[in-house]
C-alpha cells in the first residue's frame, strides 16, 4: 500500500461520502477537491453546482475561484446568481451543501466572518457569501477542514452559518426543516452528530491516528463513539485520481504564470 | 438609448461624488477598466455595492474613495482576504469604512427587487445566522398566507451600475454569456448604467436567440474596451489571470507597495493598456 498524507486521506474520505445521485452545492478549496474526486471515481453522474451559477459542471482541473471559465464550459447549464439562490437552493433542489470552515464548534456552527467582536474585529474574514443559506436550505450539510485548536473551538466568535445551534432540537425550534451538518471530515477523523444532543462525535479514526492526536487538535473535549472504526485507507485508484487532479491543476496554474 | 462614448467621458458623465455605485461581476466580466477610470478621476465619498468586492474595490477603498461598502463576500476568490479593505475595517486606514454585510442570497434578491421596482426582497434566509443580529437592514416579515417567518432586506437601487460584457451591436444592445452573475439585475435596478464591451458587431445574427441581452434602451453608455475585465476574464475572449490574483495578495499586503502599484498601473496608465494585459490570455479563436 502506498503512503498518503493526512490531507489526502481527508479529501478521499470526504469524496466517499458523496453518492452518484447527489446534487451538491460545492464550496471552494477542500470541498471542491473532494467533490471532483467523487465524480472521477465512484460517482460519475453526481451533479456539482457552484454558486456562480454552473449546474452539472465537470472541470478537468480544480478552479481557483467559484467562477473560473472551466466551470461554465463543462456545465450542463449556467444560470444567473438570483436564479441559483432562489430556484435551486431555496427551492430545495440541493441534497448536499459542502462547506469548509475557518472556525467550527462541536454543534457544527461555522464562522467565516470575524475573529473577535463584529464591530471591532481582531481579524476581518471574507464573510459568508452563500454559506448562511446553504447551511439551512440544503437537505444535509457536510463539512471538511483540517483539525486545529484555532479552528475547532468551544465557542465560535460569530454565527456565519447555523449548524445545530446549541444542540438538540434547536434547528426545529427555529423552523428549519433541513438536517443541517450530518458529517464532519477532518484530516484525522470522521465525525457525526449524536442523534440526540447533535454534538459531533468521532466515529472513525483515519489509519494510524490516535484519540490523543484528535483531542490535541480540538478545542473542546472530544466525544468518541463506543464502536470506533478505522477509516479505510485510500485505494490505489483514489490516490492516483487525486494526485493526477492536483498535478493537472498545478500544471495549468503554472503554465499560465509563466506567460505573465 | 445607449450612447457610444470613450470610457473617460462615460465615467465622468455618469458617476458623481457621493453616489451609490455598483461595479458588478461575479468572478467573470468584472469591469476593471471602468473602475480604474473612476480611480483616475478621483471620486469621493462613494457607497460601493457588490456581492463579491474584490481587487477593484480593494483598490478604491485603499485609495480612500469609499464611505461605505454593501457586500456579501469580501475575499480574493481562492486566494484569501482583501487586505486594503481589512485595513480600513480593522484600522480605519486610510479612512474608516462603514459596512453593510449580507449573504449572497440576500444581495441577489435585493438586486432583483430593485430591478422589479419593489421596496424590499423577501426570501427564506438568515435563519440562525449572526448577520441578522448586527445588520439593522435585515428584518423579518410573516407570510400572510402560511404564517411562515421570512427574511426581508431593502431593495438595492444604485445611482449607477458599471458592468463589462462580451459585445454590443451597432444599435447598442448588449450580449452577456457564460457566468452571467448578477449583472442584468444590477443594471435594471440602477438609475444609470455604463457597459464596457470587448467589441461592437453589426448585429447578433446567427447567435442563440435566448442569450442574455440588455436592450439598448436600458443602457446609458457603452464604451469599447478590449481586455476591460482583466485580471478577471471574458468567456470566449481571454482566460482569467489567476497569477495576477495571487500577486495582488502580496501587493495589497503593504501600504507603500500598494500605492506604488496604483501609481504605475492605474494613475499613470490608461484604458488603452487593457488590450495588452490580456494578450497572453487570449485563446485561439
Short mmCIF file of C-alpha atoms in Angstrom, two decimals:
data_model
loop_
_atom_site.label_atom_id
_atom_site.label_comp_id
_atom_site.label_asym_id
_atom_site.label_seq_id
_atom_site.Cartn_x
_atom_site.Cartn_y
_atom_site.Cartn_z
CA UNK A 1 0.00 0.00 0.00
CA UNK A 2 1.36 3.42 -0.86
CA UNK A 3 1.77 6.13 1.72
CA UNK A 4 -0.55 9.10 1.83
CA UNK A 5 -0.78 12.41 3.66
CA UNK A 6 -3.47 13.29 6.25
CA UNK A 7 -4.79 15.86 3.78
CA UNK A 8 -5.12 13.24 1.05
CA UNK A 9 -6.94 10.96 3.48
CA UNK A 10 -9.31 13.81 4.36
CA UNK A 11 -10.14 14.59 0.75
CA UNK A 12 -10.67 10.95 -0.16
CA UNK A 13 -12.76 10.19 2.94
CA UNK A 14 -14.90 13.22 2.11
CA UNK A 15 -15.30 12.13 -1.51
CA UNK A 16 -16.60 8.72 -0.39
CA UNK A 17 -19.49 10.34 1.48
CA UNK A 18 -20.97 11.56 -1.81
CA UNK A 19 -23.36 9.42 -3.84
CA UNK A 20 -23.92 9.22 -7.57
CA UNK A 21 -27.40 10.76 -7.35
CA UNK A 22 -26.38 13.64 -5.08
CA UNK A 23 -26.87 17.23 -6.12
CA UNK A 24 -24.06 19.01 -4.35
CA UNK A 25 -23.51 22.72 -3.75
CA UNK A 26 -19.72 22.91 -3.70
CA UNK A 27 -17.59 25.27 -1.64
CA UNK A 28 -14.13 26.19 -2.90
CA UNK A 29 -10.96 24.55 -1.52
CA UNK A 30 -11.08 21.13 0.13
CA UNK A 31 -14.82 20.59 -0.63
CA UNK A 32 -14.16 21.25 -4.31
CA UNK A 33 -11.36 18.67 -4.42
CA UNK A 34 -13.47 16.06 -2.59
CA UNK A 35 -16.50 16.56 -4.84
CA UNK A 36 -14.45 16.24 -8.00
CA UNK A 37 -12.68 13.10 -6.75
CA UNK A 38 -16.12 11.58 -6.12
CA UNK A 39 -17.09 12.46 -9.70
CA UNK A 40 -13.86 10.99 -11.09
CA UNK A 41 -14.15 7.72 -9.13
CA UNK A 42 -17.35 6.18 -7.75
CA UNK A 43 -19.93 8.88 -8.56
CA UNK A 44 -19.54 9.78 -12.25
CA UNK A 45 -23.08 11.18 -12.53
CA UNK A 46 -23.02 13.37 -9.40
CA UNK A 47 -24.32 16.88 -10.06
CA UNK A 48 -21.86 19.53 -8.89
CA UNK A 49 -23.14 23.09 -8.53
CA UNK A 50 -21.01 26.16 -7.80
CA UNK A 51 -22.63 29.36 -6.55
CA UNK A 52 -21.52 31.29 -9.64
CA UNK A 53 -24.39 29.54 -11.41
CA UNK A 54 -22.80 26.48 -13.01
CA UNK A 55 -25.03 23.38 -12.77
CA UNK A 56 -23.61 19.94 -13.52
CA UNK A 57 -20.06 21.10 -14.02
CA UNK A 58 -17.18 18.67 -14.68
CA UNK A 59 -13.94 20.65 -14.61
CA UNK A 60 -10.74 18.96 -15.78
CA UNK A 61 -8.67 20.96 -13.27
CA UNK A 62 -9.69 22.39 -9.90
CA UNK A 63 -10.84 26.00 -10.16
CA UNK A 64 -9.05 28.74 -8.23
CA UNK A 65 -12.35 30.59 -7.72
CA UNK A 66 -16.02 29.58 -7.79
CA UNK A 67 -16.34 31.27 -11.17
CA UNK A 68 -13.45 30.02 -13.30
CA UNK A 69 -14.28 29.69 -17.00
CA UNK A 70 -13.71 25.93 -16.92
CA UNK A 71 -16.73 25.51 -14.63
CA UNK A 72 -19.09 27.14 -17.13
CA UNK A 73 -17.57 25.50 -20.20
CA UNK A 74 -18.13 21.99 -18.78
CA UNK A 75 -21.53 22.59 -17.16
CA UNK A 76 -24.94 21.29 -18.23
CA UNK A 77 -26.21 24.84 -17.89
CA UNK A 78 -25.24 28.11 -16.25
CA UNK A 79 -27.86 30.28 -14.57
CA UNK A 80 -27.87 33.74 -13.01
CA UNK A 81 -26.96 34.18 -9.36
CA UNK A 82 -30.52 35.13 -8.28
CA UNK A 83 -31.86 32.02 -10.02
CA UNK A 84 -29.21 29.89 -8.34
CA UNK A 85 -30.18 31.02 -4.87
CA UNK A 86 -33.96 31.29 -5.41
CA UNK A 87 -34.89 28.28 -7.51
CA UNK A 88 -32.12 25.80 -6.97
CA UNK A 89 -31.03 26.32 -3.33
CA UNK A 90 -34.12 27.87 -1.71
CA UNK A 91 -36.33 25.69 -3.93
CA UNK A 92 -34.97 22.60 -2.19
CA UNK A 93 -33.09 21.06 -5.12
CA UNK A 94 -29.75 20.61 -3.30
CA UNK A 95 -29.15 17.34 -1.44
CA UNK A 96 -25.72 18.20 0.00
CA UNK A 97 -24.21 21.57 0.84
CA UNK A 98 -20.47 21.02 1.15
CA UNK A 99 -18.71 23.68 3.23
CA UNK A 100 -15.31 24.46 4.65
CA UNK A 101 -14.82 26.47 7.84
CA UNK A 102 -12.41 28.90 9.48
CA UNK A 103 -13.92 28.22 12.91
CA UNK A 104 -16.35 25.50 13.93
CA UNK A 105 -17.87 24.43 17.24
CA UNK A 106 -18.97 20.99 18.39
CA UNK A 107 -22.51 21.57 17.06
CA UNK A 108 -21.34 22.33 13.52
CA UNK A 109 -21.94 26.07 13.68
CA UNK A 110 -19.49 27.80 11.34
CA UNK A 111 -17.73 31.17 11.44
CA UNK A 112 -16.09 32.66 8.36
CA UNK A 113 -16.91 36.30 9.22
CA UNK A 114 -14.75 37.76 12.02
CA UNK A 115 -12.38 36.80 14.79
CA UNK A 116 -13.24 38.93 17.79
CA UNK A 117 -16.12 41.39 18.09
CA UNK A 118 -18.10 42.01 14.89
CA UNK A 119 -17.98 45.79 15.16
CA UNK A 120 -14.34 45.93 16.30
CA UNK A 121 -12.84 42.80 14.79
CA UNK A 122 -9.43 41.46 15.62
CA UNK A 123 -9.40 39.81 12.20
CA UNK A 124 -11.86 40.52 9.46
CA UNK A 125 -12.50 37.35 7.40
CA UNK A 126 -14.18 37.29 3.95
CA UNK A 127 -17.70 36.65 5.26
CA UNK A 128 -20.44 34.19 4.49
CA UNK A 129 -21.11 34.51 0.78
CA UNK A 130 -23.59 31.76 0.01
CA UNK A 131 -23.00 29.80 3.21
CA UNK A 132 -25.75 31.17 5.54
CA UNK A 133 -28.46 29.83 3.21
CA UNK A 134 -26.52 26.76 2.02
CA UNK A 135 -26.42 25.72 5.69
CA UNK A 136 -30.19 25.90 6.11
CA UNK A 137 -31.63 25.18 2.64
CA UNK A 138 -29.52 22.18 1.56
CA UNK A 139 -31.13 18.96 2.76
CA UNK A 140 -27.88 17.98 4.52
CA UNK A 141 -24.54 19.69 5.12
CA UNK A 142 -21.11 18.10 5.02
CA UNK A 143 -18.13 19.98 6.41
CA UNK A 144 -14.46 19.35 5.80
CA UNK A 145 -11.47 21.05 7.45
CA UNK A 146 -8.02 20.31 8.86
CA UNK A 147 -8.08 20.00 12.66
CA UNK A 148 -6.51 22.70 14.82
CA UNK A 149 -7.25 24.29 18.20
CA UNK A 150 -7.70 27.64 16.46
CA UNK A 151 -10.25 26.17 14.08
CA UNK A 152 -12.18 23.79 16.32
CA UNK A 153 -13.24 25.95 19.22
CA UNK A 154 -15.50 25.75 22.25
CA UNK A 155 -17.41 28.89 21.17
CA UNK A 156 -17.22 30.48 17.74
CA UNK A 157 -16.95 34.27 17.57
CA UNK A 158 -19.75 34.68 15.03
CA UNK A 159 -22.55 32.50 13.64
CA UNK A 160 -21.94 32.86 9.90
CA UNK A 161 -23.84 29.65 9.19
CA UNK A 162 -26.13 27.91 11.62
CA UNK A 163 -25.42 24.26 12.33
CA UNK A 164 -27.22 22.68 15.25
CA UNK A 165 -27.11 25.89 17.32
CA UNK A 166 -26.98 24.92 20.97
CA UNK A 167 -27.70 21.31 20.07
CA UNK A 168 -30.74 19.07 20.47
CA UNK A 169 -33.78 20.31 18.55
CA UNK A 170 -32.52 23.90 18.13
CA UNK A 171 -32.96 23.77 14.34
CA UNK A 172 -36.58 22.65 14.59
CA UNK A 173 -37.29 25.34 17.18
CA UNK A 174 -36.17 27.94 14.63
CA UNK A 175 -38.44 26.42 12.00
CA UNK A 176 -35.58 24.96 9.95
CA UNK A 177 -36.70 21.66 8.44
CA UNK A 178 -33.43 20.51 6.87
CA UNK A 179 -31.00 18.16 8.63
CA UNK A 180 -28.03 20.52 8.89
CA UNK A 181 -24.49 19.23 9.41
CA UNK A 182 -24.55 15.42 9.33
CA UNK A 183 -20.87 14.80 8.68
CA UNK A 184 -17.54 16.41 9.55
CA UNK A 185 -14.47 15.03 7.82
CA UNK A 186 -11.09 16.20 9.09
CA UNK A 187 -7.52 15.22 8.33
CA UNK A 188 -7.62 12.92 11.35
CA UNK A 189 -11.12 11.52 11.69
CA UNK A 190 -14.75 11.26 10.63
CA UNK A 191 -17.29 12.85 12.97
CA UNK A 192 -21.08 12.51 13.06
CA UNK A 193 -23.59 14.31 15.26
CA UNK A 194 -25.01 12.39 18.21
CA UNK A 195 -28.63 11.60 17.30
CA UNK A 196 -29.96 13.31 20.44
CA UNK A 197 -27.53 16.03 21.56
CA UNK A 198 -26.28 16.76 18.00
CA UNK A 199 -22.75 17.11 19.32
CA UNK A 200 -20.16 15.95 16.77
CA UNK A 201 -18.73 12.60 17.84
CA UNK A 202 -15.72 10.82 16.38
CA UNK A 203 -16.96 7.66 14.65
CA UNK A 204 -13.84 6.74 12.70
CA UNK A 205 -10.13 7.44 13.08
CA UNK A 206 -8.03 7.63 9.95
CA UNK A 207 -5.31 4.92 9.77
CA UNK A 208 -2.55 5.44 12.34
CA UNK A 209 -4.34 8.30 14.12
CA UNK A 210 -4.80 8.12 17.90
CA UNK A 211 -7.53 9.54 20.12
CA UNK A 212 -4.88 11.77 21.69
CA UNK A 213 -3.99 13.32 18.35
CA UNK A 214 -7.64 14.12 17.72
CA UNK A 215 -8.04 15.66 21.17
CA UNK A 216 -4.78 17.64 20.96
CA UNK A 217 -6.01 19.42 17.84
CA UNK A 218 -9.56 20.03 19.02
CA UNK A 219 -10.59 22.92 21.30
CA UNK A 220 -13.41 21.10 23.07
CA UNK A 221 -13.44 17.78 24.97
CA UNK A 222 -13.99 15.36 22.09
CA UNK A 223 -16.60 12.61 22.30
CA UNK A 224 -15.75 9.22 20.80
CA UNK A 225 -18.27 6.62 19.68
CA UNK A 226 -18.38 3.35 21.61
CA UNK A 227 -17.70 1.44 18.42
CA UNK A 228 -14.93 3.45 16.91
CA UNK A 229 -13.86 2.28 13.47
CA UNK A 230 -10.76 2.89 11.39
CA UNK A 231 -11.21 4.68 8.09
CA UNK A 232 -10.40 2.57 5.05
CA UNK A 233 -7.07 3.82 3.70
CA UNK A 234 -7.12 5.32 0.20
CA UNK A 235 -7.17 2.79 -2.62
CA UNK A 236 -4.58 2.99 -5.37
CA UNK A 237 -7.26 4.33 -7.71
CA UNK A 238 -8.43 7.04 -5.29
CA UNK A 239 -4.90 8.19 -4.60
CA UNK A 240 -3.88 8.18 -8.26
CA UNK A 241 -7.03 10.10 -9.22
CA UNK A 242 -6.43 12.74 -6.55
CA UNK A 243 -2.74 13.14 -7.41
CA UNK A 244 -3.48 13.36 -11.14
CA UNK A 245 -6.09 16.03 -10.50
CA UNK A 246 -3.69 18.03 -8.31
CA UNK A 247 -0.89 17.69 -10.87
CA UNK A 248 -3.16 18.84 -13.71
CA UNK A 249 -4.31 21.76 -11.59
CA UNK A 250 -0.76 22.81 -10.64
CA UNK A 251 0.42 22.49 -14.25
CA UNK A 252 -2.49 24.59 -15.51
CA UNK A 253 -1.82 27.35 -12.99
CA UNK A 254 1.96 27.26 -13.57
CA UNK A 255 1.65 27.29 -17.36
CA UNK A 256 -0.34 30.46 -17.01
CA UNK A 257 2.05 32.04 -14.50
CA UNK A 258 4.99 31.53 -16.88
CA UNK A 259 3.33 33.59 -19.54
CA UNK A 260 2.80 36.58 -17.25
CA UNK B 1 -30.86 54.99 -25.57
CA UNK B 2 -27.28 53.84 -25.25
CA UNK B 3 -24.64 56.28 -26.40
CA UNK B 4 -21.26 55.04 -27.55
CA UNK B 5 -18.69 57.10 -25.63
CA UNK B 6 -15.00 56.97 -24.75
CA UNK B 7 -14.72 55.45 -21.27
CA UNK B 8 -13.35 58.61 -19.62
CA UNK B 9 -16.38 60.55 -20.80
CA UNK B 10 -18.85 57.77 -19.92
CA UNK B 11 -17.48 57.67 -16.35
CA UNK B 12 -17.32 61.47 -15.98
CA UNK B 13 -20.93 61.89 -17.14
CA UNK B 14 -22.44 59.10 -15.06
CA UNK B 15 -20.58 58.98 -11.74
CA UNK B 16 -20.63 61.71 -9.08
CA UNK B 17 -19.07 62.19 -5.67
CA UNK B 18 -21.32 60.66 -3.02
CA UNK B 19 -23.05 58.26 -5.44
CA UNK B 20 -24.25 54.79 -4.59
CA UNK B 21 -22.46 52.75 -7.23
CA UNK B 22 -22.18 49.10 -8.24
CA UNK B 23 -19.30 47.71 -10.27
CA UNK B 24 -20.75 44.23 -10.66
CA UNK B 25 -19.39 40.98 -12.00
CA UNK B 26 -19.42 37.59 -10.35
CA UNK B 27 -15.80 36.44 -10.83
CA UNK B 28 -16.39 36.68 -14.59
CA UNK B 29 -16.68 40.02 -16.50
CA UNK B 30 -15.53 42.30 -13.69
CA UNK B 31 -15.46 45.90 -15.00
CA UNK B 32 -11.86 46.65 -14.02
CA UNK B 33 -11.17 49.26 -16.73
CA UNK B 34 -14.23 51.27 -15.67
CA UNK B 35 -13.19 51.06 -12.01
CA UNK B 36 -9.65 52.23 -12.86
CA UNK B 37 -11.09 55.17 -14.79
CA UNK B 38 -13.17 56.09 -11.73
CA UNK B 39 -10.00 55.93 -9.61
CA UNK B 40 -8.14 58.20 -12.04
CA UNK B 41 -10.99 60.70 -11.88
CA UNK B 42 -10.68 60.60 -8.09
CA UNK B 43 -14.31 60.37 -6.97
CA UNK B 44 -15.00 60.68 -3.24
CA UNK B 45 -17.46 59.53 -0.64
CA UNK B 46 -18.84 56.61 -2.66
CA UNK B 47 -21.10 53.88 -1.35
CA UNK B 48 -19.85 50.78 -3.13
CA UNK B 49 -22.24 47.89 -3.72
CA UNK B 50 -21.04 44.49 -4.83
CA UNK B 51 -21.79 40.89 -3.92
CA UNK B 52 -18.10 39.97 -4.16
CA UNK B 53 -15.98 43.09 -3.73
CA UNK B 54 -12.58 42.01 -4.94
CA UNK B 55 -9.49 43.68 -6.36
CA UNK B 56 -11.15 46.81 -7.77
CA UNK B 57 -12.94 47.58 -4.50
CA UNK B 58 -9.77 46.81 -2.55
CA UNK B 59 -8.14 49.43 -4.80
CA UNK B 60 -10.87 52.07 -4.41
CA UNK B 61 -11.01 51.58 -0.64
CA UNK B 62 -7.22 51.71 -0.42
CA UNK B 63 -7.27 54.99 -2.38
CA UNK B 64 -9.75 56.47 0.10
CA UNK B 65 -12.72 56.80 -2.26
CA UNK B 66 -15.28 54.81 -0.29
CA UNK B 67 -17.51 55.80 2.62
CA UNK B 68 -19.41 52.54 2.81
CA UNK B 69 -19.47 49.07 1.29
CA UNK B 70 -22.56 46.88 0.90
CA UNK B 71 -21.40 43.32 0.24
CA UNK B 72 -21.76 39.61 0.86
CA UNK B 73 -18.26 38.14 0.40
CA UNK B 74 -15.14 40.27 0.73
CA UNK B 75 -12.40 37.94 -0.40
CA UNK B 76 -9.86 37.43 -3.16
CA UNK B 77 -11.51 34.27 -4.52
CA UNK B 78 -9.42 31.18 -3.93
CA UNK B 79 -6.54 33.30 -2.59
CA UNK B 80 -7.55 34.90 0.69
CA UNK B 81 -8.57 38.19 2.20
CA UNK B 82 -8.88 41.70 0.80
CA UNK B 83 -6.06 43.39 2.64
CA UNK B 84 -6.84 47.05 1.87
CA UNK B 85 -10.47 46.53 2.85
CA UNK B 86 -9.37 44.78 6.04
CA UNK B 87 -7.01 47.65 6.85
CA UNK B 88 -9.93 50.09 6.52
CA UNK B 89 -12.24 47.99 8.70
CA UNK B 90 -9.70 46.96 11.33
CA UNK B 91 -7.58 50.15 11.47
CA UNK B 92 -9.59 52.88 9.77
CA UNK B 93 -6.85 53.27 7.14
CA UNK B 94 -6.86 55.43 5.04
CA UNK B 95 -10.44 56.22 6.16
CA UNK B 96 -12.94 54.48 8.41
CA UNK B 97 -15.27 52.37 6.30
CA UNK B 98 -18.92 51.67 7.10
CA UNK B 99 -20.07 48.19 6.15
CA UNK B 100 -23.47 46.69 5.46
CA UNK B 101 -22.99 42.96 5.22
CA UNK B 102 -25.38 40.41 3.74
CA UNK B 103 -25.39 36.90 2.36
CA UNK B 104 -25.28 36.20 -1.39
CA UNK B 105 -28.93 35.15 -1.35
CA UNK B 106 -29.91 38.46 0.24
CA UNK B 107 -27.90 40.57 -2.22
CA UNK B 108 -29.23 38.65 -5.22
CA UNK B 109 -32.79 39.04 -4.00
CA UNK B 110 -32.24 42.73 -3.18
CA UNK B 111 -30.97 43.50 -6.70
CA UNK B 112 -33.92 41.60 -8.15
CA UNK B 113 -36.28 43.66 -6.01
CA UNK B 114 -34.57 46.82 -7.25
CA UNK B 115 -34.98 45.68 -10.85
CA UNK B 116 -38.60 44.76 -10.17
CA UNK B 117 -39.42 48.14 -8.66
CA UNK B 118 -40.24 46.63 -5.26
CA UNK B 119 -39.22 48.28 -1.96
CA UNK B 120 -37.80 45.11 -0.43
CA UNK B 121 -36.95 41.49 -1.07
CA UNK B 122 -38.48 38.58 0.79
CA UNK B 123 -36.77 35.22 0.99
CA UNK B 124 -36.12 32.24 3.25
CA UNK B 125 -32.79 33.20 4.69
CA UNK B 126 -30.56 34.18 7.61
CA UNK B 127 -32.17 31.56 9.86
CA UNK B 128 -29.99 31.25 12.94
CA UNK B 129 -27.35 33.46 11.34
CA UNK B 130 -25.40 36.14 13.23
CA UNK B 131 -25.70 38.77 10.49
CA UNK B 132 -29.37 39.23 11.29
CA UNK B 133 -28.29 40.49 14.73
CA UNK B 134 -25.67 43.01 13.60
CA UNK B 135 -27.25 44.41 10.42
CA UNK B 136 -30.39 46.50 11.09
CA UNK B 137 -31.31 46.18 7.40
CA UNK B 138 -32.08 42.50 7.91
CA UNK B 139 -35.61 42.17 9.24
CA UNK B 140 -38.47 39.70 9.25
CA UNK B 141 -41.89 39.52 7.65
CA UNK B 142 -44.62 36.98 8.18
CA UNK B 143 -46.23 35.39 5.14
CA UNK B 144 -49.91 36.45 5.19
CA UNK B 145 -50.95 33.08 3.75
CA UNK B 146 -48.89 30.49 5.62
CA UNK B 147 -47.62 32.35 8.66
CA UNK B 148 -44.02 31.43 7.80
CA UNK B 149 -41.48 33.96 9.07
CA UNK B 150 -39.21 35.09 6.25
CA UNK B 151 -36.24 37.42 5.94
CA UNK B 152 -36.64 40.86 4.36
CA UNK B 153 -33.93 43.21 3.09
CA UNK B 154 -34.29 46.58 1.34
CA UNK B 155 -34.09 46.66 -2.45
CA UNK B 156 -30.76 47.75 -3.95
CA UNK B 157 -31.06 50.79 -6.22
CA UNK B 158 -27.66 52.11 -7.31
CA UNK B 159 -27.35 55.58 -8.81
CA UNK B 160 -25.18 53.95 -11.41
CA UNK B 161 -24.09 50.42 -12.27
CA UNK B 162 -20.97 49.54 -14.27
CA UNK B 163 -20.61 46.14 -15.95
CA UNK B 164 -18.42 44.53 -18.60
CA UNK B 165 -19.86 42.37 -21.41
CA UNK B 166 -18.76 40.43 -24.47
CA UNK B 167 -20.27 42.57 -27.18
CA UNK B 168 -22.74 45.18 -28.25
CA UNK B 169 -24.34 45.53 -31.65
CA UNK B 170 -24.37 48.83 -33.51
CA UNK B 171 -27.76 49.69 -32.04
CA UNK B 172 -26.36 49.35 -28.51
CA UNK B 173 -27.97 46.08 -27.45
CA UNK B 174 -25.64 44.20 -25.09
CA UNK B 175 -24.83 40.49 -25.11
CA UNK B 176 -23.58 38.68 -22.00
CA UNK B 177 -22.86 34.95 -21.89
CA UNK B 178 -21.09 32.43 -19.69
CA UNK B 179 -21.31 33.07 -15.94
CA UNK B 180 -23.90 35.86 -16.13
CA UNK B 181 -23.85 36.57 -12.42
CA UNK B 182 -25.98 39.44 -11.17
CA UNK B 183 -25.23 41.94 -13.95
CA UNK B 184 -28.63 42.10 -15.62
CA UNK B 185 -30.38 42.73 -12.30
CA UNK B 186 -27.75 45.29 -11.24
CA UNK B 187 -28.28 47.24 -14.47
CA UNK B 188 -32.07 47.15 -14.31
CA UNK B 189 -32.04 48.18 -10.63
CA UNK B 190 -29.90 51.27 -11.33
CA UNK B 191 -30.82 54.76 -12.50
CA UNK B 192 -27.95 54.78 -14.99
CA UNK B 193 -25.84 52.01 -16.48
CA UNK B 194 -22.45 52.07 -18.18
CA UNK B 195 -21.28 48.98 -20.04
CA UNK B 196 -17.78 48.30 -21.32
CA UNK B 197 -17.62 45.70 -24.11
CA UNK B 198 -14.90 43.75 -25.88
CA UNK B 199 -16.17 44.66 -29.31
CA UNK B 200 -19.03 46.09 -31.34
CA UNK B 201 -20.54 43.93 -34.08
CA UNK B 202 -23.04 44.82 -36.79
CA UNK B 203 -25.75 42.57 -35.35
CA UNK B 204 -26.27 39.37 -33.31
CA UNK B 205 -27.49 37.38 -36.29
CA UNK B 206 -26.70 33.68 -36.13
CA UNK B 207 -26.32 33.68 -32.35
CA UNK B 208 -28.63 31.85 -29.96
CA UNK B 209 -31.89 33.80 -29.66
CA UNK B 210 -32.07 33.41 -25.86
CA UNK B 211 -28.64 34.77 -24.97
CA UNK B 212 -28.76 37.37 -22.24
CA UNK B 213 -29.24 40.74 -23.86
CA UNK B 214 -29.77 44.14 -22.33
CA UNK B 215 -31.73 46.16 -24.90
CA UNK B 216 -30.07 49.42 -25.91
CA UNK B 217 -32.76 51.47 -24.16
CA UNK B 218 -31.81 50.01 -20.73
CA UNK B 219 -28.21 51.21 -21.03
CA UNK B 220 -26.94 54.79 -20.70
CA UNK B 221 -23.49 54.49 -22.24
CA UNK B 222 -21.33 51.87 -23.93
CA UNK B 223 -17.54 52.05 -24.19
CA UNK B 224 -15.42 49.66 -26.19
CA UNK B 225 -12.52 48.42 -24.04
CA UNK B 226 -10.83 45.23 -25.24
CA UNK B 227 -9.45 43.40 -22.21
CA UNK B 228 -11.54 45.60 -19.92
CA UNK B 229 -12.21 42.90 -17.32
CA UNK B 230 -8.56 41.89 -16.71
CA UNK B 231 -7.46 40.21 -14.38
CA UNK B 232 -10.97 38.73 -14.40
CA UNK B 233 -11.92 37.12 -17.70
CA UNK B 234 -14.29 37.35 -20.60
CA UNK B 235 -15.63 33.99 -21.74
CA UNK B 236 -14.75 33.41 -25.38
CA UNK B 237 -12.12 36.17 -25.43
CA UNK B 238 -9.46 35.58 -22.77
CA UNK B 239 -8.85 33.49 -19.66
CA UNK B 240 -8.74 34.51 -16.01
CA UNK B 241 -5.30 35.73 -14.93
CA UNK B 242 -5.06 33.61 -11.80
CA UNK B 243 -1.42 34.65 -11.32
CA UNK B 244 -2.48 38.29 -11.03
CA UNK B 245 -4.95 37.41 -8.26
CA UNK B 246 -2.19 35.58 -6.38
CA UNK B 247 0.18 38.51 -6.90
CA UNK B 248 -2.41 41.01 -5.64
CA UNK B 249 -2.31 39.33 -2.25
CA UNK B 250 1.33 40.42 -1.89
CA UNK B 251 0.88 43.87 -3.38
CA UNK B 252 -2.07 44.76 -1.16
CA UNK B 253 -0.36 43.44 1.96
CA UNK B 254 1.88 46.50 2.12
CA UNK B 255 0.54 50.09 2.13
CA UNK B 256 3.54 51.51 0.26
CA UNK B 257 3.79 48.76 -2.30
CA UNK B 258 0.06 49.18 -2.91
CA UNK B 259 0.48 52.92 -3.52
CA UNK B 260 3.38 52.36 -5.92
CA UNK B 261 1.45 49.74 -7.84
CA UNK B 262 -1.58 52.01 -8.13
CA UNK B 263 0.58 54.89 -9.33
CA UNK B 264 2.21 52.85 -12.08
CA UNK B 265 -0.68 50.64 -13.16
CA UNK B 266 -3.70 52.89 -12.69
CA UNK B 267 -2.86 56.59 -12.26
CA UNK B 268 -0.19 56.66 -14.98
CA UNK B 269 -1.92 54.05 -17.16
CA UNK B 270 -4.88 54.35 -19.48
CA UNK B 271 -7.87 52.49 -20.81
CA UNK B 272 -5.85 51.52 -23.89
CA UNK B 273 -3.46 49.43 -21.75
CA UNK B 274 -6.01 46.70 -21.09
CA UNK B 275 -5.73 45.07 -24.53
CA UNK B 276 -2.04 44.39 -23.92
CA UNK B 277 -2.67 42.94 -20.47
CA UNK B 278 -4.81 40.13 -21.87
CA UNK B 279 -2.76 39.38 -24.99
CA UNK B 280 -1.15 36.32 -23.39
CA UNK B 281 -4.52 35.10 -22.08
CA UNK B 282 -6.37 35.04 -25.37
CA UNK B 283 -7.30 31.60 -26.58
CA UNK B 284 -7.07 30.50 -30.17
CA UNK B 285 -10.39 31.66 -31.52
#
